[in-house]
PDB file of C-alpha atoms in Angstrom:
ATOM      1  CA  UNK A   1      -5.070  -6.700 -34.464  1.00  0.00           C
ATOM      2  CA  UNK A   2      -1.466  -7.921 -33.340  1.00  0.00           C
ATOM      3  CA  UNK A   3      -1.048 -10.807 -30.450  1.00  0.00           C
ATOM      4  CA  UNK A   4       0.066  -7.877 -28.206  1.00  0.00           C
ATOM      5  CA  UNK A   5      -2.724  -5.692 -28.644  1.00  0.00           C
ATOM      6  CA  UNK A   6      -5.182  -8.769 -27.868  1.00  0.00           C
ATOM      7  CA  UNK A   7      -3.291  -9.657 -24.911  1.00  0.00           C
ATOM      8  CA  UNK A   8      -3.493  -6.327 -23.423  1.00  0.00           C
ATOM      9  CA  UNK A   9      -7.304  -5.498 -24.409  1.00  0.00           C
ATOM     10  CA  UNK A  10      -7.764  -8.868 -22.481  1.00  0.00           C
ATOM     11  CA  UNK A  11      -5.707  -7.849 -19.391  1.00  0.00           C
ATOM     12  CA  UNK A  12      -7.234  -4.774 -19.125  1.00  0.00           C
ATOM     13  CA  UNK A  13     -10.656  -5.633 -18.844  1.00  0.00           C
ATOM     14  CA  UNK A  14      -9.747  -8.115 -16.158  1.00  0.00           C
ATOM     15  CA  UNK A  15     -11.288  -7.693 -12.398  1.00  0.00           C
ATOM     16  CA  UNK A  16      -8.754  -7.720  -9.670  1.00  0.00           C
ATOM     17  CA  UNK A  17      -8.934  -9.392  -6.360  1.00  0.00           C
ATOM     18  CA  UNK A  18      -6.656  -7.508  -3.826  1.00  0.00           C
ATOM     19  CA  UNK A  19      -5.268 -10.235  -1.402  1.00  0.00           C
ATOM     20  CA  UNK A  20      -2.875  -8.097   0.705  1.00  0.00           C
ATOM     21  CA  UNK A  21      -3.901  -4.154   1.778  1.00  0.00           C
ATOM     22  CA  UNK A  22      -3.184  -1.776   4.290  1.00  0.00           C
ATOM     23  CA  UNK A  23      -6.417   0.681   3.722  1.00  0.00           C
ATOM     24  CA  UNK A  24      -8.637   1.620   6.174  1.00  0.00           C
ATOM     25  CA  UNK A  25     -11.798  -0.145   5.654  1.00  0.00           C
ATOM     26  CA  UNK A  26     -13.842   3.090   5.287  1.00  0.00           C
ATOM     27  CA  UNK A  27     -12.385   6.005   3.198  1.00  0.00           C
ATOM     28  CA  UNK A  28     -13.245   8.652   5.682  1.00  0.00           C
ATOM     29  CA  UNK A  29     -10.616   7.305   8.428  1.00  0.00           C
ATOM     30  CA  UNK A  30      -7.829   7.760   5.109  1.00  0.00           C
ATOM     31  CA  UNK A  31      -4.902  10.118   6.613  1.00  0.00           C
ATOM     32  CA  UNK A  32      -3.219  11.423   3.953  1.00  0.00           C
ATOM     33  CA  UNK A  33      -1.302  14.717   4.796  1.00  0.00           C
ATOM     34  CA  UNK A  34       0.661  14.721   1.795  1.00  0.00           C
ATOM     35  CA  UNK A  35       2.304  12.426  -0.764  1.00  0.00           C
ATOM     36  CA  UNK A  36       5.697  12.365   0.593  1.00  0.00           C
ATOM     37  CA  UNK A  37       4.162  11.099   4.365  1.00  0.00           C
ATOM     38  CA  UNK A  38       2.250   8.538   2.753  1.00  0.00           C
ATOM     39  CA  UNK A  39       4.082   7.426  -0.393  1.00  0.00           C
ATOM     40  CA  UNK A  40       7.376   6.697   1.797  1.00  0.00           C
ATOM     41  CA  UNK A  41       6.279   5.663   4.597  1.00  0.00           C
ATOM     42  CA  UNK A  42       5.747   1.938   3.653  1.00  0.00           C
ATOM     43  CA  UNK A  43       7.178  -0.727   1.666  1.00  0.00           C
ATOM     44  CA  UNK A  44       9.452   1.910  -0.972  1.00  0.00           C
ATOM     45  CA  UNK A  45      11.180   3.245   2.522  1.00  0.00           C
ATOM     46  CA  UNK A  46      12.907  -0.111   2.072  1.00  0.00           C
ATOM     47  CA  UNK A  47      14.134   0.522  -1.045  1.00  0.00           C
ATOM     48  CA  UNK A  48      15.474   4.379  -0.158  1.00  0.00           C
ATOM     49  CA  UNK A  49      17.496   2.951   2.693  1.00  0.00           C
ATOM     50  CA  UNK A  50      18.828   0.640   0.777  1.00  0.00           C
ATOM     51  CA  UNK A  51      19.977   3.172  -1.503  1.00  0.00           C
ATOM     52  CA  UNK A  52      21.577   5.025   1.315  1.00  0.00           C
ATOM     53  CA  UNK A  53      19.086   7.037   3.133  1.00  0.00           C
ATOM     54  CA  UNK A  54      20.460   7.354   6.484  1.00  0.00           C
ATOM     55  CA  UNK A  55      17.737   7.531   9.613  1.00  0.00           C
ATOM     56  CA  UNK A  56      17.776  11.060  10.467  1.00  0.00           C
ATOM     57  CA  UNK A  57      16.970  11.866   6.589  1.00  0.00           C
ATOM     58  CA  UNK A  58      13.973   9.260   6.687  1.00  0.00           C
ATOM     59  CA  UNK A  59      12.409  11.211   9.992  1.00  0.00           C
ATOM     60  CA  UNK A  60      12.895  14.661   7.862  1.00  0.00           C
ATOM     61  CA  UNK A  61      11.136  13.360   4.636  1.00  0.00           C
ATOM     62  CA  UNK A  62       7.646  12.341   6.595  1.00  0.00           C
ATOM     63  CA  UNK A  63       7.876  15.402   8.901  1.00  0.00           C
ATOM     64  CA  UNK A  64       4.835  17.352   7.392  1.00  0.00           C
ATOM     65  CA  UNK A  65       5.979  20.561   8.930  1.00  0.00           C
ATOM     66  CA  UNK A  66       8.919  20.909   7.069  1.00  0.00           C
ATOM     67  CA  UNK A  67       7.994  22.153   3.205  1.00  0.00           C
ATOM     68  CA  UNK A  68       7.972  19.339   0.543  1.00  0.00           C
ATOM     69  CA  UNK A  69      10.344  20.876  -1.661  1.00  0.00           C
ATOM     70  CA  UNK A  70      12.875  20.483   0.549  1.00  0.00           C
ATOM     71  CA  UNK A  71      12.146  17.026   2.083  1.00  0.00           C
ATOM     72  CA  UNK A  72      12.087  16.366  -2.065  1.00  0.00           C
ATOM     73  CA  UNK A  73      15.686  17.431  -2.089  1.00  0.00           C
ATOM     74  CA  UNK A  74      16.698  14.824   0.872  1.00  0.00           C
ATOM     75  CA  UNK A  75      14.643  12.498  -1.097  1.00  0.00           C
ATOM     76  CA  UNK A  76      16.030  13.365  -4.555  1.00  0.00           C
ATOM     77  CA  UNK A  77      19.198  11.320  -4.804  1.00  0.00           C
ATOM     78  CA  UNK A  78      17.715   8.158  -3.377  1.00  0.00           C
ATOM     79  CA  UNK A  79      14.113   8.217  -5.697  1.00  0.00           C
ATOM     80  CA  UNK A  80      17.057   8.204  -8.290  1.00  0.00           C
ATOM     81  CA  UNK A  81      18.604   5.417  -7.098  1.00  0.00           C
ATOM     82  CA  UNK A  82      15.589   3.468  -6.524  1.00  0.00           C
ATOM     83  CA  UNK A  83      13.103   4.468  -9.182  1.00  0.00           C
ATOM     84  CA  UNK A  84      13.401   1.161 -10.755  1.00  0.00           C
ATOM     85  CA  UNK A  85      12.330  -1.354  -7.915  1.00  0.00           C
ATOM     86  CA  UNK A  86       8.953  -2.345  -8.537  1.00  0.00           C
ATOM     87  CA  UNK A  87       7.663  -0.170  -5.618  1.00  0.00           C
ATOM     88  CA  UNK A  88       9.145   2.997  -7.269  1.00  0.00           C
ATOM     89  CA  UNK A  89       8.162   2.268 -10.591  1.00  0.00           C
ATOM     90  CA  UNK A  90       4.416   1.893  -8.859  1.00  0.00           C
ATOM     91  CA  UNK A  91       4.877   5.442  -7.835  1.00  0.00           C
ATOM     92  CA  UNK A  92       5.544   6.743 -11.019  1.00  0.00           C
ATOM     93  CA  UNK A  93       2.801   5.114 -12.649  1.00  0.00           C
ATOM     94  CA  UNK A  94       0.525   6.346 -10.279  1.00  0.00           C
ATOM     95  CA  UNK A  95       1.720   9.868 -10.989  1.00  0.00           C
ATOM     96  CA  UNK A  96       1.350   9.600 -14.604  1.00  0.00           C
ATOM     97  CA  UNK A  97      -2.003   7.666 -14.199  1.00  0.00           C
ATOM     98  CA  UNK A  98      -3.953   9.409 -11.748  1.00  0.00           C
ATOM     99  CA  UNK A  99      -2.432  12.856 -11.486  1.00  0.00           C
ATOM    100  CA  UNK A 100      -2.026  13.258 -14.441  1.00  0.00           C
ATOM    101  CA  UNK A 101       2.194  14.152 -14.460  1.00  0.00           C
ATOM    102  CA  UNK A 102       4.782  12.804 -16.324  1.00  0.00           C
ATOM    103  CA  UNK A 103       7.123  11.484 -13.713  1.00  0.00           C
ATOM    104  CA  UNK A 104       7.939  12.878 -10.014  1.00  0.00           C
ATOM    105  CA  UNK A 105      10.813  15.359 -10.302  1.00  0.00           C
ATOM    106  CA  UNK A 106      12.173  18.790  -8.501  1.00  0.00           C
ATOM    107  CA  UNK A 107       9.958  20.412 -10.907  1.00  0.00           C
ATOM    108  CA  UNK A 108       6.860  18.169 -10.301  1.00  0.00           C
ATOM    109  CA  UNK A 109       6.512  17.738  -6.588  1.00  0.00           C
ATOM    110  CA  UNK A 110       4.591  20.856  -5.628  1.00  0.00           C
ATOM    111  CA  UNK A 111       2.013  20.218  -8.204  1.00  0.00           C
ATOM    112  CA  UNK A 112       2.092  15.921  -7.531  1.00  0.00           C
ATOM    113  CA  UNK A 113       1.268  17.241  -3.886  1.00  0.00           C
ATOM    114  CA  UNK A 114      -1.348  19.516  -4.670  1.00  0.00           C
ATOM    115  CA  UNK A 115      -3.141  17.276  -6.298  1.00  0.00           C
ATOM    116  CA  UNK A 116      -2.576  14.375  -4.094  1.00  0.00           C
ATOM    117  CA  UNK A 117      -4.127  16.416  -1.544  1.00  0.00           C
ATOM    118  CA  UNK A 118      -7.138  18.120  -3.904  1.00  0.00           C
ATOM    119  CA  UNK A 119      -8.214  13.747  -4.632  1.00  0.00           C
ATOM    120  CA  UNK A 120      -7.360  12.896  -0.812  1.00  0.00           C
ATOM    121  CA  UNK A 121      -9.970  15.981   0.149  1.00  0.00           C
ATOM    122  CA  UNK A 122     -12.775  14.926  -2.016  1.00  0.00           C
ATOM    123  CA  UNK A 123     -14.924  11.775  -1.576  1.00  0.00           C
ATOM    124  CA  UNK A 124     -15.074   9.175  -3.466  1.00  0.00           C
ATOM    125  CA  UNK A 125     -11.656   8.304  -3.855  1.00  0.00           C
ATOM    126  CA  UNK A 126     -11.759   4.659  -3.221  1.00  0.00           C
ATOM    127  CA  UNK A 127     -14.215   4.666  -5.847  1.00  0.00           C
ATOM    128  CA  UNK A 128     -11.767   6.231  -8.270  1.00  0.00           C
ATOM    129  CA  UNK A 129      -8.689   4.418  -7.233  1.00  0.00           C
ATOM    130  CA  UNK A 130      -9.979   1.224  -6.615  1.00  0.00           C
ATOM    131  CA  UNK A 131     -13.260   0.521  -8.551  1.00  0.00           C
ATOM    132  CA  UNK A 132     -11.916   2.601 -11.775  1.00  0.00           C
ATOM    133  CA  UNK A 133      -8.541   3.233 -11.750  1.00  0.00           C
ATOM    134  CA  UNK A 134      -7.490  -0.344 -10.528  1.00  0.00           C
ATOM    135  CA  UNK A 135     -10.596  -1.938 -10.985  1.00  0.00           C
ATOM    136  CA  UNK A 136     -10.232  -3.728  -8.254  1.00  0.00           C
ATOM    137  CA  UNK A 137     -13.346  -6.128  -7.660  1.00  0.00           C
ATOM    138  CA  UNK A 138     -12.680  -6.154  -3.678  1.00  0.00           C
ATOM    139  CA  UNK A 139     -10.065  -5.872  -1.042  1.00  0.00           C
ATOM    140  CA  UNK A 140      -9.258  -8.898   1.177  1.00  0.00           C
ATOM    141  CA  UNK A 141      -8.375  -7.670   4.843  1.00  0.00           C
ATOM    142  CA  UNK A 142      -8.014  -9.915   7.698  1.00  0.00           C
ATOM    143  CA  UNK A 143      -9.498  -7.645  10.578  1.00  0.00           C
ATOM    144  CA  UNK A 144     -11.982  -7.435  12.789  1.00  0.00           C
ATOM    145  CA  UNK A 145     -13.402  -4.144  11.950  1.00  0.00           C
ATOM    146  CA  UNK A 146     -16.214  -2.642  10.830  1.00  0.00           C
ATOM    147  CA  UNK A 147     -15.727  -2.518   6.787  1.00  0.00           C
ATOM    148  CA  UNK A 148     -17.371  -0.544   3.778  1.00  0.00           C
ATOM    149  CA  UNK A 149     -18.594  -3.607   1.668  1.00  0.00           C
ATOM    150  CA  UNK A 150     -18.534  -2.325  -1.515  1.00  0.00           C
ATOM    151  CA  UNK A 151     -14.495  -2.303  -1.336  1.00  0.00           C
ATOM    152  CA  UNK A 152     -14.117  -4.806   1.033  1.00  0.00           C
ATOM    153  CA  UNK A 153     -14.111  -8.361   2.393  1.00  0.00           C
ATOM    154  CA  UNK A 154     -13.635  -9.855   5.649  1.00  0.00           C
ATOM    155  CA  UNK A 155     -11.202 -12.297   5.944  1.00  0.00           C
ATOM    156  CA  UNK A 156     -10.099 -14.625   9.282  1.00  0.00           C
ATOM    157  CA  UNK A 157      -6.825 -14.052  10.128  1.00  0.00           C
ATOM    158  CA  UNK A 158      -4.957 -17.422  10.051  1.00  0.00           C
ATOM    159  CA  UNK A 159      -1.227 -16.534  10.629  1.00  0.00           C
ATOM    160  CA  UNK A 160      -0.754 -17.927  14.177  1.00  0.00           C
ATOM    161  CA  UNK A 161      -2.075 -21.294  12.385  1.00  0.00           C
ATOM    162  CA  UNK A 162       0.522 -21.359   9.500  1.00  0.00           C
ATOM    163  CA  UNK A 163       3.413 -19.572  11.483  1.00  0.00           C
ATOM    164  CA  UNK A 164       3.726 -20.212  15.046  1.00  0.00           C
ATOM    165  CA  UNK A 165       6.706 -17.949  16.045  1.00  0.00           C
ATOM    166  CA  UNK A 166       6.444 -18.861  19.809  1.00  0.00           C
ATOM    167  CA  UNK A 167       4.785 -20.172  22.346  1.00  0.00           C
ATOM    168  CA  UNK A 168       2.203 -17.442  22.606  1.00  0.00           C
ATOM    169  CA  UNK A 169       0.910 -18.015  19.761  1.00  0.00           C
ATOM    170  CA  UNK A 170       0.283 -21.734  20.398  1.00  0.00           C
ATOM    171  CA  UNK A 171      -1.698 -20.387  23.981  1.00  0.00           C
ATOM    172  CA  UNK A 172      -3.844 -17.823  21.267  1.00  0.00           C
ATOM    173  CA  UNK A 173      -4.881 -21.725  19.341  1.00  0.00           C
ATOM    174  CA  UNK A 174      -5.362 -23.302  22.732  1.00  0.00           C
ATOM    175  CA  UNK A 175      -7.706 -20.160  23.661  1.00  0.00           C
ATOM    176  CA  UNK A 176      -9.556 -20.324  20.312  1.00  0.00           C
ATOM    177  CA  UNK A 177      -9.923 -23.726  19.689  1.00  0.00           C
ATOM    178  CA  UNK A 178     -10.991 -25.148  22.969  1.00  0.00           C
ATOM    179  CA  UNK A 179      -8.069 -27.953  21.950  1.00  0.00           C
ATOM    180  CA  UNK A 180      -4.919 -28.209  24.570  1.00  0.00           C
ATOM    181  CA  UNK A 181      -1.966 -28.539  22.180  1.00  0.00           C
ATOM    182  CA  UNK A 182       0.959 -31.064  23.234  1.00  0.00           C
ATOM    183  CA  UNK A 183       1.838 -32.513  20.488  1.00  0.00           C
ATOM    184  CA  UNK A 184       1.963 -32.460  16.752  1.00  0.00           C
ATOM    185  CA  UNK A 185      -1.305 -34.454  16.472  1.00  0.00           C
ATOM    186  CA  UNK A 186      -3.032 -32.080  18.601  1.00  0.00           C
ATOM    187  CA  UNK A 187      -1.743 -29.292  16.193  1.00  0.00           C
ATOM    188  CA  UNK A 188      -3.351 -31.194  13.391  1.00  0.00           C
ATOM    189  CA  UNK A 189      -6.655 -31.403  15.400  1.00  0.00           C
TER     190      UNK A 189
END
């Protein structure tokens, strides 16, 4: 066996810890209408507008009444453009991977959505994605919800004690600490 084939049998029977999601903490309250709504609605948005994709085209892409074929074809040129960021190559991976298609084209869409939507139906798709596909040990999520433990961990959120952006924030460590801050010192405290 070759260094590279050792390297990746290693890798992939690693565990991942997930430090940064944006699931819900139970499957059930997923909305998924279809893949184009939830595939560019988040961080790969960023990459189609700075491709090009003007405003009005984003709000036509994620509008689930119009059909997907044709929010494809608005889409089209930029997923061209931007393929290659890492976001965009995460979305063709995941086609390939767990639906099972080549690459997302004019000629794959209706069946990449079809699917999408068949998996999004059916439970058990955190198990799937996460525990199989991913095999992702747990999920870090600062929150304060209720959370399905098996995917999930609990986490304080500690932003308004690394970043202060404003005064407001300072009142939220007043309010939680008991501790009136004045000074640097009483920061540290």
């Amino acid at each position: 066996m070759d260094i590279f084939e050792k390297i990746y049998q290693y890798i992939e029977s690693l565990e991942i810890v997930d430090t940064h999601e944006h699931l819900p903490t139970f499957e059930q309250k997923l909305e998924q209408p279809d893949v184009l709504k939830t595939y560019l609605t988040h961080y790969f948005v960023r990459d189609l507008i700075s491709a090009g994709m003007k405003k009005d085209e984003l709000k036509k892409i994620t509008d689930t009444e119009i059909d997907i074929k044709k929010r494809w074809l608005i889409v089209e040129p930029y997923w061209n453009m931007a393929r290659y960021t890492g976001y965009g190559r995460v979305l063709d991976i995941v086609c390939r991977d767990i639906y099972g298609l080549s690459e997302i084209s004019d000629e794959t869409i209706e069946e990449l959505n079809k699917r999408f939507i068949n998996l999004h139906s059916s439970s058990g798709i955190y198990d799937k994605i996460l525990k199989k596909e991913s095999k992702i040990l747990f999920s870090i999520v600062p929150s304060n919800d209720d959370y399905d433990s098996r995917f999930f961990k609990i986490v304080g959120w500690l932003d308004h004690f690394v970043f202060p952006l404003n005064y407001n924030d300072i009142r939220y460590i007043e309010c939680q600490t008991g501790i009136r801050i004045t000074c640097f010192d009483d920061w540290l405290d």
